[in-house]
Short mmCIF file of C-alpha atoms in Angstrom, two decimals:
data_model
loop_
_atom_site.label_atom_id
_atom_site.label_comp_id
_atom_site.label_asym_id
_atom_site.label_seq_id
_atom_site.Cartn_x
_atom_site.Cartn_y
_atom_site.Cartn_z
CA UNK O 204 -18.95 -5.17 -16.10
CA UNK O 205 -17.78 -1.76 -15.42
CA UNK O 206 -14.50 -0.48 -16.13
CA UNK O 207 -12.35 0.88 -13.02
CA UNK O 208 -12.05 4.32 -13.36
CA UNK O 209 -8.99 6.79 -11.88
CA UNK O 210 -9.23 10.06 -10.60
CA UNK O 211 -6.44 12.17 -9.35
CA UNK O 212 -8.99 14.51 -7.47
CA UNK O 213 -8.66 17.65 -5.15
CA UNK O 214 -10.96 18.29 -2.33
CA UNK O 215 -14.69 18.74 -3.88
CA UNK O 216 -14.87 21.84 -1.69
CA UNK O 217 -11.99 23.58 -3.84
CA UNK O 218 -14.53 24.11 -6.68
CA UNK O 219 -14.39 23.03 -10.32
CA UNK O 220 -11.33 25.66 -11.26
CA UNK O 221 -9.17 23.35 -9.15
CA UNK O 222 -10.01 20.31 -10.82
CA UNK O 223 -9.56 21.90 -13.99
CA UNK O 224 -6.25 23.75 -13.50
CA UNK O 225 -2.92 22.44 -14.65
CA UNK O 226 -1.32 21.55 -18.30
CA UNK O 227 -3.07 20.35 -21.35
CA UNK O 228 -5.30 17.53 -20.81
CA UNK O 229 -6.31 14.35 -23.32
CA UNK O 230 -9.76 14.97 -24.84
CA UNK O 231 -12.88 14.85 -22.38
CA UNK O 232 -16.20 14.75 -22.94
CA UNK O 233 -18.01 18.06 -23.09
CA UNK O 234 -18.77 19.69 -20.04
CA UNK O 235 -16.41 17.40 -17.93
CA UNK O 236 -13.64 18.52 -15.81
CA UNK O 237 -10.22 17.63 -17.19
CA UNK O 238 -8.93 16.07 -13.90
CA UNK O 239 -11.47 13.35 -14.02
CA UNK O 240 -11.69 9.97 -15.75
CA UNK O 241 -15.03 8.37 -16.56
CA UNK O 242 -14.80 5.29 -18.85
CA UNK O 243 -18.26 4.49 -19.33
CA UNK O 244 -21.96 6.05 -19.08
CA UNK O 245 -22.78 5.42 -15.63
CA UNK O 246 -23.25 8.69 -14.62
CA UNK O 247 -24.12 10.47 -18.42
CA UNK O 248 -24.76 13.95 -16.96
CA UNK O 249 -22.22 16.48 -15.42
CA UNK O 250 -24.56 16.78 -12.38
CA UNK O 251 -24.69 13.19 -11.60
CA UNK O 252 -20.92 12.83 -11.57
CA UNK O 253 -20.70 15.63 -9.45
CA UNK O 254 -23.51 14.02 -6.67
CA UNK O 255 -21.40 11.15 -6.95
CA UNK O 256 -17.97 12.54 -6.57
CA UNK O 257 -19.52 14.52 -3.61
CA UNK O 258 -20.99 11.66 -1.78
CA UNK O 259 -17.92 9.42 -2.31
CA UNK O 260 -15.76 12.39 -0.75
CA UNK O 261 -18.51 12.72 1.99
CA UNK O 262 -18.30 9.15 2.74
CA UNK O 263 -14.41 8.54 2.42
CA UNK O 264 -13.08 11.76 3.88
CA UNK O 265 -13.88 10.84 7.58
CA UNK O 266 -12.55 7.29 7.50
CA UNK O 267 -9.21 5.84 7.93
CA UNK O 268 -9.82 2.64 5.85
CA UNK O 269 -8.87 2.33 2.05
CA UNK O 270 -11.75 0.74 0.52
CA UNK O 271 -15.64 1.91 0.33
CA UNK O 272 -18.71 0.31 -1.17
CA UNK O 273 -21.13 3.03 -2.48
CA UNK O 274 -24.00 3.08 -5.14
CA UNK O 275 -23.00 -0.30 -6.23
CA UNK O 276 -19.56 0.37 -6.91
CA UNK O 277 -16.44 -0.67 -5.30
CA UNK O 278 -14.08 2.55 -4.37
CA UNK O 279 -10.40 2.32 -3.20
CA UNK O 280 -8.71 5.57 -1.95
CA UNK O 281 -5.65 6.95 -0.84
CA UNK O 282 -4.89 10.74 0.54
CA UNK O 283 -2.08 12.36 0.72
CA UNK O 284 -2.00 16.02 2.60
CA UNK O 285 -4.58 17.86 0.89
CA UNK O 286 -5.21 15.33 -2.06
CA UNK O 287 -7.45 12.06 -2.63
CA UNK O 288 -7.07 9.71 -4.97
CA UNK O 289 -9.67 7.49 -6.05
CA UNK O 290 -10.01 4.34 -8.10
CA UNK O 291 -13.61 3.19 -8.77
CA UNK O 292 -14.95 -0.10 -10.10
CA UNK O 293 -18.15 -1.96 -10.47
CA UNK O 294 -18.91 -4.33 -7.08
CA UNK O 295 -17.73 -7.09 -9.10
CA UNK O 296 -14.41 -6.13 -9.54
CA UNK O 297 -11.33 -7.33 -7.55
CA UNK O 298 -10.42 -5.09 -4.82
CA UNK O 299 -6.83 -6.31 -4.86
CA UNK O 300 -6.37 -5.30 -8.50
CA UNK O 301 -8.02 -1.99 -7.79
CA UNK O 302 -5.93 -1.09 -5.03
CA UNK O 303 -2.76 -2.18 -6.99
CA UNK O 304 -3.75 0.30 -9.73
CA UNK O 305 -4.03 3.08 -7.19
CA UNK O 306 -0.88 2.22 -5.48
CA UNK O 307 0.99 2.31 -8.97
CA UNK O 308 -0.78 5.65 -9.54
CA UNK O 309 -0.01 7.14 -6.12
CA UNK O 310 3.90 5.63 -6.25
CA UNK O 311 4.38 6.99 -10.00
CA UNK O 312 3.13 10.42 -8.78
CA UNK O 313 5.32 9.98 -5.69
CA UNK O 314 8.61 9.70 -7.92
CA UNK O 315 7.48 12.35 -10.52
CA UNK O 316 6.50 15.02 -7.95
CA UNK O 317 9.83 14.10 -5.90
CA UNK O 318 7.61 13.09 -2.99
CA UNK O 319 5.33 16.10 -2.73
CA UNK O 320 2.28 14.34 -3.62
CA UNK O 321 -0.09 17.36 -2.85
CA UNK O 322 -2.51 19.31 -4.77
CA UNK O 323 -0.39 22.35 -5.71
CA UNK O 324 2.35 20.11 -7.27
CA UNK O 325 -0.09 17.72 -9.28
CA UNK O 326 -1.84 20.73 -10.46
CA UNK O 327 1.58 22.26 -11.84
CA UNK O 328 2.41 18.85 -13.27
CA UNK O 329 -0.83 17.77 -14.81
CA UNK O 330 0.51 17.01 -17.95
CA UNK O 331 3.17 14.26 -16.57
CA UNK O 332 0.03 13.29 -14.38
CA UNK O 333 -1.69 12.52 -17.36
CA UNK O 334 1.15 10.75 -18.81
CA UNK O 335 1.29 8.50 -15.85
CA UNK O 336 -2.65 7.80 -15.88
CA UNK O 337 -2.34 7.10 -19.35
CA UNK O 338 0.19 4.28 -18.95
CA UNK O 339 -1.88 2.82 -16.03
CA UNK O 340 -5.08 2.80 -17.44
CA UNK O 341 -6.44 3.11 -21.05
CA UNK O 342 -10.11 3.30 -22.04
CA UNK O 343 -10.67 1.55 -18.54
CA UNK O 344 -8.63 -1.26 -19.34
CA UNK O 345 -5.76 -1.74 -16.74
CA UNK O 346 -2.50 -1.82 -18.65
CA UNK O 347 0.10 -1.38 -16.11
CA UNK O 348 0.17 -1.79 -12.10
CA UNK O 349 3.97 -1.48 -11.61
CA UNK O 350 5.32 1.78 -10.85
CA UNK O 351 8.89 1.05 -11.92
CA UNK O 352 7.50 0.18 -15.45
CA UNK O 353 5.20 3.39 -15.60
CA UNK O 354 7.90 5.75 -14.48
CA UNK O 355 10.46 4.19 -16.93
CA UNK O 356 7.93 4.25 -19.78
CA UNK O 357 6.99 8.29 -18.87
CA UNK O 358 10.88 8.44 -18.65
CA UNK O 359 10.87 10.61 -15.25
CA UNK O 360 14.47 11.06 -13.62
CA UNK O 361 14.94 12.41 -9.93
CA UNK O 362 17.32 14.86 -11.76
CA UNK O 363 14.89 16.05 -14.26
CA UNK O 364 12.71 19.12 -13.95
CA UNK O 365 9.98 17.37 -15.98
CA UNK O 366 9.23 15.83 -19.33
CA UNK O 367 12.21 16.40 -21.68
CA UNK O 368 11.80 16.45 -25.50
CA UNK O 369 13.03 12.64 -25.70
CA UNK O 370 10.58 11.64 -23.18
CA UNK O 371 7.56 13.32 -24.92
CA UNK O 372 8.91 11.91 -28.46
CA UNK O 373 9.07 8.22 -27.07
CA UNK O 374 5.53 8.75 -25.61
CA UNK O 375 4.45 9.96 -29.03
CA UNK O 376 6.27 6.81 -30.72
CA UNK O 377 4.64 4.48 -28.20
CA UNK O 378 1.28 5.66 -29.03
CA UNK O 379 1.91 5.25 -32.62
CA UNK O 380 2.77 1.81 -32.32
CA UNK O 381 -0.16 0.93 -29.88
CA UNK O 382 -2.57 2.64 -32.60
CA UNK O 383 -0.69 0.42 -35.46
CA UNK O 384 -1.03 -2.41 -33.60
CA UNK O 385 -4.53 -2.09 -32.84
CA UNK O 386 -5.30 -1.39 -36.27
CA UNK O 387 -3.62 -4.58 -37.42
CA UNK O 388 -5.95 -6.84 -35.46
#
């Protein structure tokens, strides 16, 4: 069974530079734009990934629905101004669970970006967006679907200008604890 994928994704017409702009990103496979997360080898080459993404965008950009089935995959998506967010899973995945991941991602970004969920603000806060995504999905496994829990873990506050040293330290401590527990299993 394929694992769900989550992509904060600008319009494909904006080019690879737009997908790669922003702060430091978690390690990606060689040649993979830093704005994308693929959790399996369904599309092993960059060319196959780009063709799939272009086809998905062409199919979803002209419709008002929130779900599509394409190439044996279930795709849930949401657009906001000039940004499309996609969560992709196998055709066997529960659409409601995929939608809850998408809703959690959107609402967490909405809070983090102070209700300005658009490409420019997302690219300027890409490091925070990756932290949000990492709290929701890890290695294709859904960890959290409650946006309030994600926001609390990432420690974004409405009066805060972004990540604080304390919130980064908390994230690093949490990562250390998760690694420790995974090694003890």
